[in-house]
PDB file of C-alpha atoms in Angstrom:
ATOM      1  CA  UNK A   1      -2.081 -12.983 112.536  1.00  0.00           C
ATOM      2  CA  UNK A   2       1.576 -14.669 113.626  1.00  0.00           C
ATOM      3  CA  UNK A   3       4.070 -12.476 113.460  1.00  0.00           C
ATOM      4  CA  UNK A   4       7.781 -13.108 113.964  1.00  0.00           C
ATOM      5  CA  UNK A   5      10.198 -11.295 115.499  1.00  0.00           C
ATOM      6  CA  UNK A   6      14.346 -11.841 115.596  1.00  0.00           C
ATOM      7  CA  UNK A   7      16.612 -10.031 117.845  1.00  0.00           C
ATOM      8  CA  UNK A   8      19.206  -8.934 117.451  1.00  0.00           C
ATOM      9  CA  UNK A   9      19.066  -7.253 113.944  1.00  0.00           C
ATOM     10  CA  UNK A  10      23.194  -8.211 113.855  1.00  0.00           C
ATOM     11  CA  UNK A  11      26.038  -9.739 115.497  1.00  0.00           C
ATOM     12  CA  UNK A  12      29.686  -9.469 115.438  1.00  0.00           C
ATOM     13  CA  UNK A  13      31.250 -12.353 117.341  1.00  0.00           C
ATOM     14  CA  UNK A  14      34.698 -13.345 117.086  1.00  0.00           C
ATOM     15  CA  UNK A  15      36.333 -17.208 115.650  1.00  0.00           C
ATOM     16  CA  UNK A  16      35.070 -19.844 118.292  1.00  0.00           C
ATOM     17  CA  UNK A  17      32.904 -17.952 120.340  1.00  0.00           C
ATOM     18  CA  UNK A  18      29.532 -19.516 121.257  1.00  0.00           C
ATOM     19  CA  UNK A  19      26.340 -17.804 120.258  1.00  0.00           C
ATOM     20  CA  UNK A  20      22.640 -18.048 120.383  1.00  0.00           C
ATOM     21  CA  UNK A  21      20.176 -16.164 117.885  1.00  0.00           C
ATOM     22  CA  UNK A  22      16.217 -15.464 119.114  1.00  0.00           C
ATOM     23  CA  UNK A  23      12.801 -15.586 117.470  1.00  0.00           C
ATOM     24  CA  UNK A  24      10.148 -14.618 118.647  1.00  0.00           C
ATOM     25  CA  UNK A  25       6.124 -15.393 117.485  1.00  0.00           C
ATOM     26  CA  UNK A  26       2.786 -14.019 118.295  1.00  0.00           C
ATOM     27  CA  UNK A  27       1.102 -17.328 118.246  1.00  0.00           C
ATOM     28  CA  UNK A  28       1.841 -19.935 119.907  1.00  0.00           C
ATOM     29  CA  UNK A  29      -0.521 -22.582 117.864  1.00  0.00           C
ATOM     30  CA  UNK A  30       2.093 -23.346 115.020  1.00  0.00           C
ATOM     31  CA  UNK A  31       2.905 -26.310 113.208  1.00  0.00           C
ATOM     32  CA  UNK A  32       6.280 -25.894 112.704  1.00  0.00           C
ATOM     33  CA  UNK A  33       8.993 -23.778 112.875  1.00  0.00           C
ATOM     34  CA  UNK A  34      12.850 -23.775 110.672  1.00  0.00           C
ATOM     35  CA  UNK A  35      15.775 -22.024 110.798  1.00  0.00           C
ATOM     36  CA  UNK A  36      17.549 -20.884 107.485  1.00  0.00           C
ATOM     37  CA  UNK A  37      20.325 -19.520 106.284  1.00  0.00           C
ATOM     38  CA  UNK A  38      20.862 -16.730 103.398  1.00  0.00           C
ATOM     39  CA  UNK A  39      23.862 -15.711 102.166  1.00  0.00           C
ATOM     40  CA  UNK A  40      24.335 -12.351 100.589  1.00  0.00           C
ATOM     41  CA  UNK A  41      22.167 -11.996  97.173  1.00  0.00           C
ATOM     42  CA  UNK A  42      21.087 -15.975  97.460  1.00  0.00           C
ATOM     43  CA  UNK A  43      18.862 -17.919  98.062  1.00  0.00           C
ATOM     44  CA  UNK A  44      17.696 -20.022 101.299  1.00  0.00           C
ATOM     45  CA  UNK A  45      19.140 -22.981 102.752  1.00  0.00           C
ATOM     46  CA  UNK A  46      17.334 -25.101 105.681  1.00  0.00           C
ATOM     47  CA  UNK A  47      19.185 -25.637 108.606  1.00  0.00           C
ATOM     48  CA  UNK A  48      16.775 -27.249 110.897  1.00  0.00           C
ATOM     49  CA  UNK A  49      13.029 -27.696 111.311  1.00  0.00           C
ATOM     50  CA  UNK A  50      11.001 -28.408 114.873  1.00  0.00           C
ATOM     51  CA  UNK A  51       7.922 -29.953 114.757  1.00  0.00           C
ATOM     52  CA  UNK A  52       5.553 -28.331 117.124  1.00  0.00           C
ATOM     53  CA  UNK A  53       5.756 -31.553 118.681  1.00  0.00           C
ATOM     54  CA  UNK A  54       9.639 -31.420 119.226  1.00  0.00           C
ATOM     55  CA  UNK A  55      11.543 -28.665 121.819  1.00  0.00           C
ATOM     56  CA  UNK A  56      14.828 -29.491 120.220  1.00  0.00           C
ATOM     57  CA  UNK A  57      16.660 -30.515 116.957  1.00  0.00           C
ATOM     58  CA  UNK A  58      20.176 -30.392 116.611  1.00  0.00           C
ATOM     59  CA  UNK A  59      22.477 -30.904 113.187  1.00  0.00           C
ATOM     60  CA  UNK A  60      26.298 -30.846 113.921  1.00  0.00           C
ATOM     61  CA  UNK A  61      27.604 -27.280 115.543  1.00  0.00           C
ATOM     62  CA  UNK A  62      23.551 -25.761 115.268  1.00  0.00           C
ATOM     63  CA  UNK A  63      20.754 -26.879 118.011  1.00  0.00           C
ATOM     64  CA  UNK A  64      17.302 -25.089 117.784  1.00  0.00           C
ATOM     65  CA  UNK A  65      14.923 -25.014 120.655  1.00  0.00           C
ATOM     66  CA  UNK A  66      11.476 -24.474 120.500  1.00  0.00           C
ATOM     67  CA  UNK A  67       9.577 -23.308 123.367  1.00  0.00           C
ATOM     68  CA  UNK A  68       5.186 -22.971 122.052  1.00  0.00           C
ATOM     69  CA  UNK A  69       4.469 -21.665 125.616  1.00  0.00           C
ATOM     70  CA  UNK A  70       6.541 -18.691 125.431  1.00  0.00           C
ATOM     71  CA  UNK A  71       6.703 -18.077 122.150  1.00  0.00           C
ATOM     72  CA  UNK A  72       9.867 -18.485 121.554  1.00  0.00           C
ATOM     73  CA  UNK A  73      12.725 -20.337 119.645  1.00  0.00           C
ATOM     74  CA  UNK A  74      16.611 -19.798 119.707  1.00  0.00           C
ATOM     75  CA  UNK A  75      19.200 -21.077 117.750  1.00  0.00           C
ATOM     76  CA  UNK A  76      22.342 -21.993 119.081  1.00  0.00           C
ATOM     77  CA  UNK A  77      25.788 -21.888 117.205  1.00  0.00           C
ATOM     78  CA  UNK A  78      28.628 -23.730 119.141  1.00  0.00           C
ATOM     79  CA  UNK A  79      32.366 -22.945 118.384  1.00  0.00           C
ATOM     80  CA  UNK A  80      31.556 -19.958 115.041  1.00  0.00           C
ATOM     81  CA  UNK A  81      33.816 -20.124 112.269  1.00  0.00           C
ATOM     82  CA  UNK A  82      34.213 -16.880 109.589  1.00  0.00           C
ATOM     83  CA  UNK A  83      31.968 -19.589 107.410  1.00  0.00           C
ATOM     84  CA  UNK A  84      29.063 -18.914 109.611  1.00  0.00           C
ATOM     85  CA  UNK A  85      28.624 -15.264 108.374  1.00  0.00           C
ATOM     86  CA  UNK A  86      25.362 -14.827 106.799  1.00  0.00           C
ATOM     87  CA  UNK A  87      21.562 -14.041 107.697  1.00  0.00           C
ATOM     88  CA  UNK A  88      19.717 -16.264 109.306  1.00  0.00           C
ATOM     89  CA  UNK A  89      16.597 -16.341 109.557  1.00  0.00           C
ATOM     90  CA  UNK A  90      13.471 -18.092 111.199  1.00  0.00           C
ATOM     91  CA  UNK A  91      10.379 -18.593 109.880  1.00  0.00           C
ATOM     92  CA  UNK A  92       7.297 -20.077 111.572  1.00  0.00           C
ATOM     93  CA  UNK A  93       3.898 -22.102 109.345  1.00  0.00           C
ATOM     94  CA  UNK A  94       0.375 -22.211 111.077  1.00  0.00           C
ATOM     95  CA  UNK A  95      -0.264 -25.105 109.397  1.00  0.00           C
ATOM     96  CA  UNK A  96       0.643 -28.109 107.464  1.00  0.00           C
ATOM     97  CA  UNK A  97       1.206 -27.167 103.726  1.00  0.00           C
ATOM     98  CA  UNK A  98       0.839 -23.982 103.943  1.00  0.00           C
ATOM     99  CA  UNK A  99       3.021 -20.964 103.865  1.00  0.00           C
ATOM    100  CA  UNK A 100       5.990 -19.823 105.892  1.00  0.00           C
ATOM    101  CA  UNK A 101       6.204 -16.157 108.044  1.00  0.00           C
ATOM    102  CA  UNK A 102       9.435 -15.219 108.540  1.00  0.00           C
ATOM    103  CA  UNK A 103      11.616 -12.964 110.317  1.00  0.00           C
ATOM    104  CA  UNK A 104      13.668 -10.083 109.235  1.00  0.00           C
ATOM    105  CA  UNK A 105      16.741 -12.285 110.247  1.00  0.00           C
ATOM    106  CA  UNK A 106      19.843 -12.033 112.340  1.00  0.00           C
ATOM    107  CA  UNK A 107      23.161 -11.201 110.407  1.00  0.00           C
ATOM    108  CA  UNK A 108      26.116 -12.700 112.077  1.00  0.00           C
ATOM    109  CA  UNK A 109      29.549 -11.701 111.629  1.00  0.00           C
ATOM    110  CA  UNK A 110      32.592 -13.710 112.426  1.00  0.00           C
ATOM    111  CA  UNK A 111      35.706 -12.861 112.396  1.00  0.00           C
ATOM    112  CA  UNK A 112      38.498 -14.856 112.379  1.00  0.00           C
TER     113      UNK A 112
ATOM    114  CA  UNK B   1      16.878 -34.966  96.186  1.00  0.00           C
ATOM    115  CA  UNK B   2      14.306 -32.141  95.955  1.00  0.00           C
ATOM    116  CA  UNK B   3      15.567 -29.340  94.374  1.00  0.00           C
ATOM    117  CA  UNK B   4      14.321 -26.290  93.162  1.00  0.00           C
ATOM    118  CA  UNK B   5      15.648 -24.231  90.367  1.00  0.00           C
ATOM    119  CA  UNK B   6      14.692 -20.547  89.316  1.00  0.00           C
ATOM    120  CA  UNK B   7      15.643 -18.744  85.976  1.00  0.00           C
ATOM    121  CA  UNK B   8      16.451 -16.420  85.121  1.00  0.00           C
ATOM    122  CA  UNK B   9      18.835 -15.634  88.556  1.00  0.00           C
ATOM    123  CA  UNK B  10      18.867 -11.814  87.403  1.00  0.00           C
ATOM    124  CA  UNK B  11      17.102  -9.985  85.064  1.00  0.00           C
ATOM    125  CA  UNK B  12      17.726  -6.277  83.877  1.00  0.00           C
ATOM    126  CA  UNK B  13      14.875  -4.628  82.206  1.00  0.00           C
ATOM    127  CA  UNK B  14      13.376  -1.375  81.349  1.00  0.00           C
ATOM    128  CA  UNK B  15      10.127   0.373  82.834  1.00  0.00           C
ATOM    129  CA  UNK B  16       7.233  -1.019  81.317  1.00  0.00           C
ATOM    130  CA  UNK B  17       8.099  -3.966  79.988  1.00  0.00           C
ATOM    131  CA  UNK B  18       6.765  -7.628  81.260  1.00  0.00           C
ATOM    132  CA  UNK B  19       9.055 -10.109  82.857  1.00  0.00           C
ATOM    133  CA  UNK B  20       8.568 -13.747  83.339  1.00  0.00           C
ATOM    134  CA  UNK B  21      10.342 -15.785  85.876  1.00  0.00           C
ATOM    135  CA  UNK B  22      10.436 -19.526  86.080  1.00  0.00           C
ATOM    136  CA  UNK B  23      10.313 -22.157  88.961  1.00  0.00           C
ATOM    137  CA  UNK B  24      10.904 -25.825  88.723  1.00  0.00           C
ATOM    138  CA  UNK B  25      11.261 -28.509  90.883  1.00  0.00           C
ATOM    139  CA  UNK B  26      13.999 -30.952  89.378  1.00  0.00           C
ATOM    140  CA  UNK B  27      12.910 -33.940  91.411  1.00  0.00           C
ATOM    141  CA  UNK B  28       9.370 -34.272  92.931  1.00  0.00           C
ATOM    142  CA  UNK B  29       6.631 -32.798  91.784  1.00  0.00           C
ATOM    143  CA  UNK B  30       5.080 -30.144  93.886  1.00  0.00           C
ATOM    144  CA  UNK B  31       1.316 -29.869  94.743  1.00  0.00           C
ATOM    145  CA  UNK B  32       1.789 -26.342  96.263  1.00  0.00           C
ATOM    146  CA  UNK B  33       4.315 -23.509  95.296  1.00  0.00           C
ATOM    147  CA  UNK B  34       5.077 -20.401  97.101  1.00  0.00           C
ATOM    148  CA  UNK B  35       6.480 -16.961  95.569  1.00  0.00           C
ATOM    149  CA  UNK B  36       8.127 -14.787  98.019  1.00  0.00           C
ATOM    150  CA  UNK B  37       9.419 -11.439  97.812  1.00  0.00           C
ATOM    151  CA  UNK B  38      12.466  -9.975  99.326  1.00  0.00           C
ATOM    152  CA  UNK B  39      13.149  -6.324  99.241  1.00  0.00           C
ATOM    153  CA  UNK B  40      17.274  -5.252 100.998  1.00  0.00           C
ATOM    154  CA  UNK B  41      17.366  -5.641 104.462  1.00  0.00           C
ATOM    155  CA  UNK B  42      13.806  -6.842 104.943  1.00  0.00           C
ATOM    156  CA  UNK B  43      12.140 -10.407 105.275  1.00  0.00           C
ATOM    157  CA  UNK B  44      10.618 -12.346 102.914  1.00  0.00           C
ATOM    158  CA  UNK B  45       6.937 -11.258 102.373  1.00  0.00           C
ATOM    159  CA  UNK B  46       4.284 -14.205 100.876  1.00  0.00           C
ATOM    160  CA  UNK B  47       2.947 -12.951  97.545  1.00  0.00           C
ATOM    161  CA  UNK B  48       0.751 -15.553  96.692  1.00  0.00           C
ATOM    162  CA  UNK B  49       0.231 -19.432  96.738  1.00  0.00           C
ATOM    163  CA  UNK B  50      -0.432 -21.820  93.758  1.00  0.00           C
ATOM    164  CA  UNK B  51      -1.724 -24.993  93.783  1.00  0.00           C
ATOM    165  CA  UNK B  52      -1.202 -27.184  90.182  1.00  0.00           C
ATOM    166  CA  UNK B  53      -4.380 -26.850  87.974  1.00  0.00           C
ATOM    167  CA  UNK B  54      -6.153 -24.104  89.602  1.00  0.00           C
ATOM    168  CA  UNK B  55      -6.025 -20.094  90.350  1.00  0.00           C
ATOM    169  CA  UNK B  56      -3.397 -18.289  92.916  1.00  0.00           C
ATOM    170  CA  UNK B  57      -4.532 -16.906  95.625  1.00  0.00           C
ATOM    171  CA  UNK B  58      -2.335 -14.070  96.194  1.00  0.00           C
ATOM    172  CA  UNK B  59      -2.255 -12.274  99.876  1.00  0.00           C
ATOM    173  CA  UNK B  60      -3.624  -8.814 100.876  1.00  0.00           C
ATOM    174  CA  UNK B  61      -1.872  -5.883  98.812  1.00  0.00           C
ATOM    175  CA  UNK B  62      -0.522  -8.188  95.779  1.00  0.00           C
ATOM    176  CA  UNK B  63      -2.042  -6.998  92.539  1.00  0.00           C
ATOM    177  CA  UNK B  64      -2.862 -10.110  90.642  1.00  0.00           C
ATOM    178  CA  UNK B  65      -3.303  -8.541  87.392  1.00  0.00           C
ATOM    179  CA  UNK B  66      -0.005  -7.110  87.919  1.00  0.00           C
ATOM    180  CA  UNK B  67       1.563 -10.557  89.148  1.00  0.00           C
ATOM    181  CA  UNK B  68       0.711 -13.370  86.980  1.00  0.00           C
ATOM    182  CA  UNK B  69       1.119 -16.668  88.221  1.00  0.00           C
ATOM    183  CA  UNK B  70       0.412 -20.007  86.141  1.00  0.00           C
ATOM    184  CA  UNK B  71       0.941 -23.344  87.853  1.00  0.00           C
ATOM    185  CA  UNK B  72       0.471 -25.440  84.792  1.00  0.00           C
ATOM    186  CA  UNK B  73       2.413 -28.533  85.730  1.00  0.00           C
ATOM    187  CA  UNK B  74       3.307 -30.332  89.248  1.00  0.00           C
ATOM    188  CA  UNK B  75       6.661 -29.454  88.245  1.00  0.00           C
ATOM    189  CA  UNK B  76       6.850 -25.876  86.970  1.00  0.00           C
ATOM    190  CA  UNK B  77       4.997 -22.354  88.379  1.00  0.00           C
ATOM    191  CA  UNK B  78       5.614 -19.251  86.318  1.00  0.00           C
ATOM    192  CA  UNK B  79       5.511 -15.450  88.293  1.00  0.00           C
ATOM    193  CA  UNK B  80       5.042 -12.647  85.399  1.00  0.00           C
ATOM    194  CA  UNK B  81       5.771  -8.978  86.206  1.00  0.00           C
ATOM    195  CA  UNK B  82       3.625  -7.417  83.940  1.00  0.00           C
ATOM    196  CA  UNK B  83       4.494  -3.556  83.001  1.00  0.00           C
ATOM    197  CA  UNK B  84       7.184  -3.523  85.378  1.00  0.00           C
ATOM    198  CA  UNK B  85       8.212  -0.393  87.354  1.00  0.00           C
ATOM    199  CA  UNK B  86      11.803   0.199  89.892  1.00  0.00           C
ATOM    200  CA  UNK B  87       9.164  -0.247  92.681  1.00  0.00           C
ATOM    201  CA  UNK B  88       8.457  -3.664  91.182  1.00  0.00           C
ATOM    202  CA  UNK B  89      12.715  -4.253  91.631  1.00  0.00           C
ATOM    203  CA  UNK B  90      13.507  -6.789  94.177  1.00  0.00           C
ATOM    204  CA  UNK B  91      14.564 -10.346  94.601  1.00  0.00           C
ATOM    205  CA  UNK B  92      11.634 -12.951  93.927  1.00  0.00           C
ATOM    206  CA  UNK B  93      12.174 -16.209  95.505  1.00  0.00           C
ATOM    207  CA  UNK B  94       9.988 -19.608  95.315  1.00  0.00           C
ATOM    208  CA  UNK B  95       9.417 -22.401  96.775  1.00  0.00           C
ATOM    209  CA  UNK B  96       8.056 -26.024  96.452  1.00  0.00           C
ATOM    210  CA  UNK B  97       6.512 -28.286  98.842  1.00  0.00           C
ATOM    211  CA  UNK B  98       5.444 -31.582  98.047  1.00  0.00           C
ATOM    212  CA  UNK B  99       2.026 -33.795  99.564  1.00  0.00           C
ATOM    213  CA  UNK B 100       2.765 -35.044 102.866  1.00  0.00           C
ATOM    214  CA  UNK B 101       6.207 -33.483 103.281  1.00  0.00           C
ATOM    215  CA  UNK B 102       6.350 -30.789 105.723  1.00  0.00           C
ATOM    216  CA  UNK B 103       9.598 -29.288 104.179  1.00  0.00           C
ATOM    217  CA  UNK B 104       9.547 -26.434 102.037  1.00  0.00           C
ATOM    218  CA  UNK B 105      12.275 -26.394  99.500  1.00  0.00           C
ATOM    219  CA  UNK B 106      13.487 -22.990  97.948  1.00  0.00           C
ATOM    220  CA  UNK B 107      14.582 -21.554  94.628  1.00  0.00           C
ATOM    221  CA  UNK B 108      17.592 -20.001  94.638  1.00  0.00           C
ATOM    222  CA  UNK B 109      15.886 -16.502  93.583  1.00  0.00           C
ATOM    223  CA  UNK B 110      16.034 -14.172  91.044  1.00  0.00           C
ATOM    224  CA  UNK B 111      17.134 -10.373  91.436  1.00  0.00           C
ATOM    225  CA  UNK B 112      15.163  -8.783  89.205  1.00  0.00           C
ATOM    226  CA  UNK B 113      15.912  -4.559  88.449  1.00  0.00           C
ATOM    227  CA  UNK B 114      13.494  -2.027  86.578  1.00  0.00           C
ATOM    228  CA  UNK B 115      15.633   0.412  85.086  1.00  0.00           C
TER     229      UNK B 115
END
């Protein structure tokens, strides 16, 4: 059963400081994987989605990596503004169509 | 393009009583929709998957007598919270995905407390 981890839990960073958020899953035979962002007591927005296919996808300031042999993914936020403060979290689907398992998420902090 | 709406975004009720939330996708219609559940500080957790025209299938450890969900249309599932109770409180959030789209595309959830 996948399971998916992020670490860490939260982040304080200060304006402009580069950061990169993990995720971790259990099995490596996914189809996909995204990276979202939640802002207190709303709902989802995508940020980026890696085909199992791809090890990278980038949109402005965010690049997400995907590595299937090690399980891993990180997401990579380059110069952080306060407007980057909320949860984000990453969520993993077995297969096309079907559900996504997510993360408990990473909240970020940044203060200006 | 593709968006998904929710209503109500919060709803207040008191113990026992049944509560129905709605999700729609504006734009697309959506073969498959997804209701999540999100309780503070903790991921969202899949309650159950509905295809248009034909039964949920909810996961391990959802009731689905307690959770009724009717995916009568390709562009509207319904998630009722029958005889509610403040363990049922929590913020319910769906999703839509469409045939040959890999993209899921998410409701903006609704908070829903049991007084």
């Amino acid at each position: 059963k996948q399971e998916v981890t992020q670490i860490p839990a939260a982040l304080s960073v200060p304006e402009g400081e580069n950061l990169v958020l993990n995720c971790s899953f259990t099995d490596s035979a996914i189809y996909n994987l995204q990276w979202f962002r939640q802002d207190p007591g709303k709902g989802l927005t995508s940020l980026l989605l890696i085909q199992s296919s791809q090890r990278e996808q980038t949109s402005g300031r965010l690049n997400a990596s995907l590595d299937k042999s090690s399980g891993r993914s990180t997401l990579y936020i380059a110069a952080s503004q306060p407007g980057d403060s909320a949860t984000y979290l990453c969520a993993a689907s077995n297969q096309a169509g079907t559900a996504l398992i997510f993360g408990k998420g990473t909240t970020l902090s940044v203060s200006s | 393009g593709a968006v998904v709406s929710q209503h109500p975004s919060r709803v207040i009720c008191k113990s026992g009583t049944s509560v129905k939330i709605e999700c729609r996708s504006l734009d697309f219609q959506a073969t498959t929709m997804f209701w999540y559940r999100q309780f503070p500080k903790q991921s969202l957790m899949l309650m159950a998957t509905s295809n248009e025209g034909s039964k949920a299938t909810y996961e391990q450890g959802v009731e689905k007598d307690k959770f009724l969900i009717n995916h009568a249309s390709l562009t509207l599932s319904t998630l009722t919270v029958t005889s509610a109770h403040p363990e049922d409180s929590s913020f319910y959030i769906c999703s839509a995905s469409r045939q040959g789209v890999d993209t899921q595309y998410f409701g903006p959830g609704t908070r829903l407390t049991v007084l």
